Amino acid sequence: KQEVTQIPAALSVPEGENLVLNCSFTDSAIYNLQWFRQDPGKGLTSLLLIQSSQREQTSGRLNASLDKSSGRSTLYIAASQPGDSATYLCAALHGSSNTGKLIFGQGTTLQVKP
Amino acid sequence: DGGITQSPKYLFRKEGQNVTLSCEQNLNHDAMYWYRQDPGQGLRLIYYSQIVNDFQKGDIAEGYSVSREKKESFPLTVTSAQKNPTAFYLCASSISGIALTDTQYFGPGTRLTVL
């Protein structure tokens, strides 16, 4: 059974710091891995999607990497800002190519202090 | 303005009542999903539908029911059989649910509280 874990559950950093959020999964047979952002009491916004054949994806100050062999993905945030404060969730698409399901981690809640 | 809407934003239910959560999308997406989110836990899949008039159970379908009579709409009913329904419910959609490059787009959520 696929399990996705995010550690730590919470992280607090000063503004301007570069930081890395971690995501690990137990079954390397994934089709893709996605990173989402969730603001308090809101829905999820997709940040980056990495296909299983890719190593990384970049969008602005965000860079996500994927290492299937070690069962790990990281989300790198450069020059963090208070507006980056939110919960970040990773999700692995697992199963068959026609009925794959997203398996979510518990999330890391990030606070960026001014 | 394309997107996914969920209503109501907050819902209170007495024990023993059935309640229905609304989810509507105007993105012309074929696939729609319902998730449940509890504090400190990731999202868990309740039901999903890849096409009109068809849907499948997710990981925690017991005590829930859905219908997919129209492409734009995927309502979720929380029945009295659901033992612990207090949670944040999120609806999502994707273009096809089959293509591996599809991302899911989420609605703003409905917070259900059992009194």
Short mmCIF file of C-alpha atoms in Angstrom, two decimals:
data_model
loop_
_atom_site.label_atom_id
_atom_site.label_comp_id
_atom_site.label_asym_id
_atom_site.label_seq_id
_atom_site.Cartn_x
_atom_site.Cartn_y
_atom_site.Cartn_z
CA LYS A 1 0.00 0.00 0.00
CA GLN A 2 1.39 3.38 -1.01
CA GLU A 3 2.11 5.74 1.87
CA VAL A 4 3.24 9.34 1.53
CA THR A 5 4.94 11.11 4.42
CA GLN A 6 5.95 14.73 4.93
CA ILE A 7 8.37 15.76 7.62
CA PRO A 8 8.42 18.11 9.45
CA ALA A 9 4.74 18.82 10.12
CA ALA A 10 5.56 22.50 10.72
CA LEU A 11 8.43 24.82 9.88
CA SER A 12 9.16 28.44 10.78
CA VAL A 13 11.84 30.47 9.00
CA PRO A 14 12.85 34.15 8.75
CA GLU A 15 12.05 36.03 5.57
CA GLY A 16 14.65 35.67 2.82
CA GLU A 17 15.81 32.20 3.78
CA ASN A 18 16.00 29.39 1.22
CA LEU A 19 14.22 26.26 2.42
CA VAL A 20 13.47 22.66 1.47
CA LEU A 21 10.29 20.70 2.15
CA ASN A 22 10.50 16.92 2.09
CA CYS A 23 8.14 14.26 0.80
CA SER A 24 8.77 10.50 0.87
CA PHE A 25 6.75 7.64 -0.60
CA THR A 26 6.98 3.91 0.01
CA ASP A 27 6.20 2.53 -3.46
CA SER A 28 8.37 3.81 -6.30
CA ALA A 29 5.78 2.76 -8.93
CA ILE A 30 4.27 6.21 -9.24
CA TYR A 31 3.15 7.99 -12.41
CA ASN A 32 3.73 11.50 -11.20
CA LEU A 33 4.18 13.54 -8.06
CA GLN A 34 2.46 16.85 -7.42
CA TRP A 35 2.99 19.65 -4.95
CA PHE A 36 0.02 21.72 -3.76
CA ARG A 37 -0.37 24.81 -1.61
CA GLN A 38 -3.28 25.23 0.82
CA ASP A 39 -4.10 28.48 2.62
CA PRO A 40 -6.04 28.19 5.91
CA GLY A 41 -9.65 27.14 5.34
CA LYS A 42 -9.22 27.09 1.56
CA GLY A 43 -8.91 24.58 -1.25
CA LEU A 44 -5.68 23.38 -2.81
CA THR A 45 -3.72 25.12 -5.57
CA SER A 46 -1.44 23.05 -7.78
CA LEU A 47 2.15 24.31 -7.76
CA LEU A 48 4.21 21.77 -9.70
CA LEU A 49 3.68 18.36 -11.32
CA ILE A 50 6.67 16.10 -12.01
CA GLN A 51 6.21 13.15 -14.35
CA SER A 52 7.86 9.89 -13.32
CA SER A 53 10.33 10.24 -16.20
CA GLN A 54 11.40 13.72 -15.08
CA ARG A 55 13.87 14.74 -12.40
CA GLU A 56 12.63 18.23 -11.62
CA GLN A 57 10.27 21.06 -12.46
CA THR A 58 10.65 24.79 -11.85
CA SER A 59 8.20 27.65 -11.52
CA GLY A 60 9.53 31.01 -10.41
CA ARG A 61 11.11 30.66 -6.97
CA LEU A 62 9.92 27.06 -6.65
CA ASN A 63 11.83 23.98 -7.73
CA ALA A 64 10.59 20.44 -7.18
CA SER A 65 12.75 17.36 -7.62
CA LEU A 66 11.88 13.69 -7.83
CA ASP A 67 14.05 10.65 -7.07
CA LYS A 68 11.95 7.55 -7.60
CA SER A 69 14.68 5.12 -6.64
CA SER A 70 14.97 6.59 -3.16
CA GLY A 71 11.25 7.37 -2.86
CA ARG A 72 11.78 11.07 -2.26
CA SER A 73 10.69 14.43 -3.58
CA THR A 74 11.73 17.87 -2.38
CA LEU A 75 10.22 21.31 -2.86
CA TYR A 76 12.82 24.08 -2.77
CA ILE A 77 11.62 27.62 -2.09
CA ALA A 78 14.15 30.36 -2.79
CA ALA A 79 14.21 33.69 -0.98
CA SER A 80 11.12 32.95 1.10
CA GLN A 81 8.52 35.68 1.68
CA PRO A 82 5.74 36.08 4.28
CA GLY A 83 3.25 35.42 1.45
CA ASP A 84 4.68 31.90 1.15
CA SER A 85 3.17 31.04 4.54
CA ALA A 86 0.74 28.17 3.93
CA THR A 87 0.48 24.39 4.15
CA TYR A 88 2.28 22.51 1.40
CA LEU A 89 1.07 19.03 0.43
CA CYS A 90 2.66 16.50 -1.87
CA ALA A 91 0.65 13.79 -3.61
CA ALA A 92 1.75 10.74 -5.59
CA LEU A 93 -0.32 9.36 -8.47
CA HIS A 94 -0.36 5.65 -7.86
CA GLY A 95 -2.10 2.66 -9.43
CA SER A 96 -2.97 1.80 -13.00
CA SER A 97 -2.62 4.29 -15.83
CA ASN A 98 -6.41 4.47 -16.19
CA THR A 99 -7.50 4.62 -12.58
CA GLY A 100 -4.58 6.11 -10.77
CA LYS A 101 -5.37 7.82 -7.48
CA LEU A 102 -3.61 10.66 -5.74
CA ILE A 103 -2.19 9.61 -2.38
CA PHE A 104 -1.57 12.68 -0.20
CA GLY A 105 0.96 13.37 2.51
CA GLN A 106 -0.13 15.04 5.75
CA GLY A 107 1.37 18.40 4.72
CA THR A 108 4.02 20.76 6.08
CA THR A 109 2.77 24.05 7.50
CA LEU A 110 5.25 26.81 6.70
CA GLN A 111 5.46 30.14 8.48
CA VAL A 112 7.76 32.81 7.06
CA LYS A 113 8.38 35.57 9.58
CA PRO A 114 8.97 39.15 8.40
CA ASP B 1 -14.76 33.00 -14.81
CA GLY B 2 -13.94 29.29 -14.91
CA GLY B 3 -13.58 27.23 -11.79
CA ILE B 4 -15.07 24.95 -9.20
CA THR B 5 -17.65 26.12 -6.70
CA GLN B 6 -18.73 24.35 -3.53
CA SER B 7 -21.66 25.23 -1.36
CA PRO B 8 -22.33 25.85 1.38
CA LYS B 9 -19.03 27.02 2.88
CA TYR B 10 -20.15 25.92 6.37
CA LEU B 11 -22.73 23.25 7.15
CA PHE B 12 -24.08 22.06 10.46
CA ARG B 13 -25.83 18.75 10.80
CA LYS B 14 -27.68 17.09 13.62
CA GLU B 15 -26.94 13.46 14.29
CA GLY B 16 -29.11 11.14 12.23
CA GLN B 17 -29.60 13.62 9.37
CA ASN B 18 -28.46 13.23 5.80
CA VAL B 19 -26.88 16.30 4.18
CA THR B 20 -25.84 17.02 0.61
CA LEU B 21 -22.76 19.02 -0.37
CA SER B 22 -22.80 20.72 -3.74
CA CYS B 23 -19.92 20.78 -6.25
CA GLU B 24 -20.19 22.48 -9.63
CA GLN B 25 -17.51 23.07 -12.29
CA ASN B 26 -17.58 25.03 -15.54
CA LEU B 27 -14.16 23.86 -16.74
CA ASN B 28 -15.65 21.22 -19.05
CA HIS B 29 -13.70 18.56 -17.14
CA ASP B 30 -14.74 14.92 -17.45
CA ALA B 31 -13.41 13.74 -14.09
CA MET B 32 -14.53 14.87 -10.64
CA TYR B 33 -13.47 13.84 -7.14
CA TRP B 34 -14.49 14.16 -3.50
CA TYR B 35 -11.93 14.21 -0.71
CA ARG B 36 -12.14 14.46 3.04
CA GLN B 37 -9.51 16.32 5.10
CA ASP B 38 -9.10 15.89 8.85
CA PRO B 39 -6.70 17.93 11.02
CA GLY B 40 -3.13 16.65 10.79
CA GLN B 41 -3.99 14.25 7.99
CA GLY B 42 -3.71 14.39 4.25
CA LEU B 43 -6.67 14.26 1.91
CA ARG B 44 -8.46 10.94 1.56
CA LEU B 45 -10.47 10.00 -1.50
CA ILE B 46 -14.18 9.32 -0.95
CA TYR B 47 -15.57 8.89 -4.47
CA TYR B 48 -14.53 9.78 -8.00
CA SER B 49 -16.20 9.91 -11.39
CA GLN B 50 -14.41 9.76 -14.72
CA ILE B 51 -17.52 10.28 -16.85
CA VAL B 52 -21.19 11.18 -16.56
CA ASN B 53 -23.40 8.46 -15.05
CA ASP B 54 -20.40 6.55 -13.74
CA PHE B 55 -18.53 6.73 -10.43
CA GLN B 56 -16.27 4.56 -8.27
CA LYS B 57 -15.62 4.24 -4.56
CA GLY B 58 -12.44 5.67 -3.17
CA ASP B 59 -10.68 4.65 0.02
CA ILE B 60 -13.32 5.81 2.53
CA ALA B 61 -16.70 5.56 0.75
CA GLU B 62 -18.68 4.04 3.64
CA GLY B 63 -21.48 6.34 4.79
CA TYR B 64 -21.31 8.51 1.66
CA SER B 65 -23.15 8.50 -1.68
CA VAL B 66 -22.77 10.45 -4.92
CA SER B 67 -24.45 10.97 -8.28
CA ARG B 68 -23.15 12.22 -11.62
CA GLU B 69 -26.17 13.05 -13.75
CA LYS B 70 -24.56 16.07 -15.36
CA LYS B 71 -20.98 16.73 -16.41
CA GLU B 72 -20.85 19.95 -14.37
CA SER B 73 -22.20 18.59 -11.11
CA PHE B 74 -21.05 15.96 -8.60
CA PRO B 75 -23.02 16.25 -5.33
CA LEU B 76 -21.95 14.31 -2.23
CA THR B 77 -24.48 13.07 0.34
CA VAL B 78 -23.22 12.40 3.85
CA THR B 79 -25.61 9.87 5.32
CA SER B 80 -26.43 9.07 8.92
CA ALA B 81 -24.35 5.90 8.50
CA GLN B 82 -21.16 7.97 8.45
CA LYS B 83 -19.94 7.63 12.03
CA ASN B 84 -17.67 10.66 12.21
CA PRO B 85 -18.62 13.14 9.48
CA THR B 86 -17.15 16.32 10.98
CA ALA B 87 -14.40 17.31 8.52
CA PHE B 88 -13.41 19.62 5.68
CA TYR B 89 -14.70 18.32 2.32
CA LEU B 90 -12.95 19.20 -0.91
CA CYS B 91 -14.18 18.67 -4.45
CA ALA B 92 -11.79 18.55 -7.40
CA SER B 93 -11.89 18.04 -11.14
CA SER B 94 -9.43 17.16 -13.90
CA ILE B 95 -9.61 17.12 -17.67
CA SER B 96 -9.96 13.38 -18.09
CA GLY B 97 -8.84 11.45 -15.02
CA ILE B 98 -6.98 9.12 -17.35
CA ALA B 99 -4.15 11.14 -18.85
CA LEU B 100 -1.18 10.99 -16.54
CA THR B 101 -0.35 14.65 -17.07
CA ASP B 102 -3.66 15.90 -15.71
CA THR B 103 -3.57 17.99 -12.61
CA GLN B 104 -6.55 18.29 -10.31
CA TYR B 105 -8.21 21.65 -9.67
CA PHE B 106 -9.81 22.11 -6.27
CA GLY B 107 -12.84 23.96 -5.00
CA PRO B 108 -12.78 26.13 -1.85
CA GLY B 109 -14.19 23.39 0.38
CA THR B 110 -17.16 22.86 2.71
CA ARG B 111 -16.64 22.53 6.46
CA LEU B 112 -19.21 20.12 7.93
CA THR B 113 -19.83 20.03 11.67
CA VAL B 114 -22.08 17.55 13.42
CA LEU B 115 -23.84 19.04 16.42
#
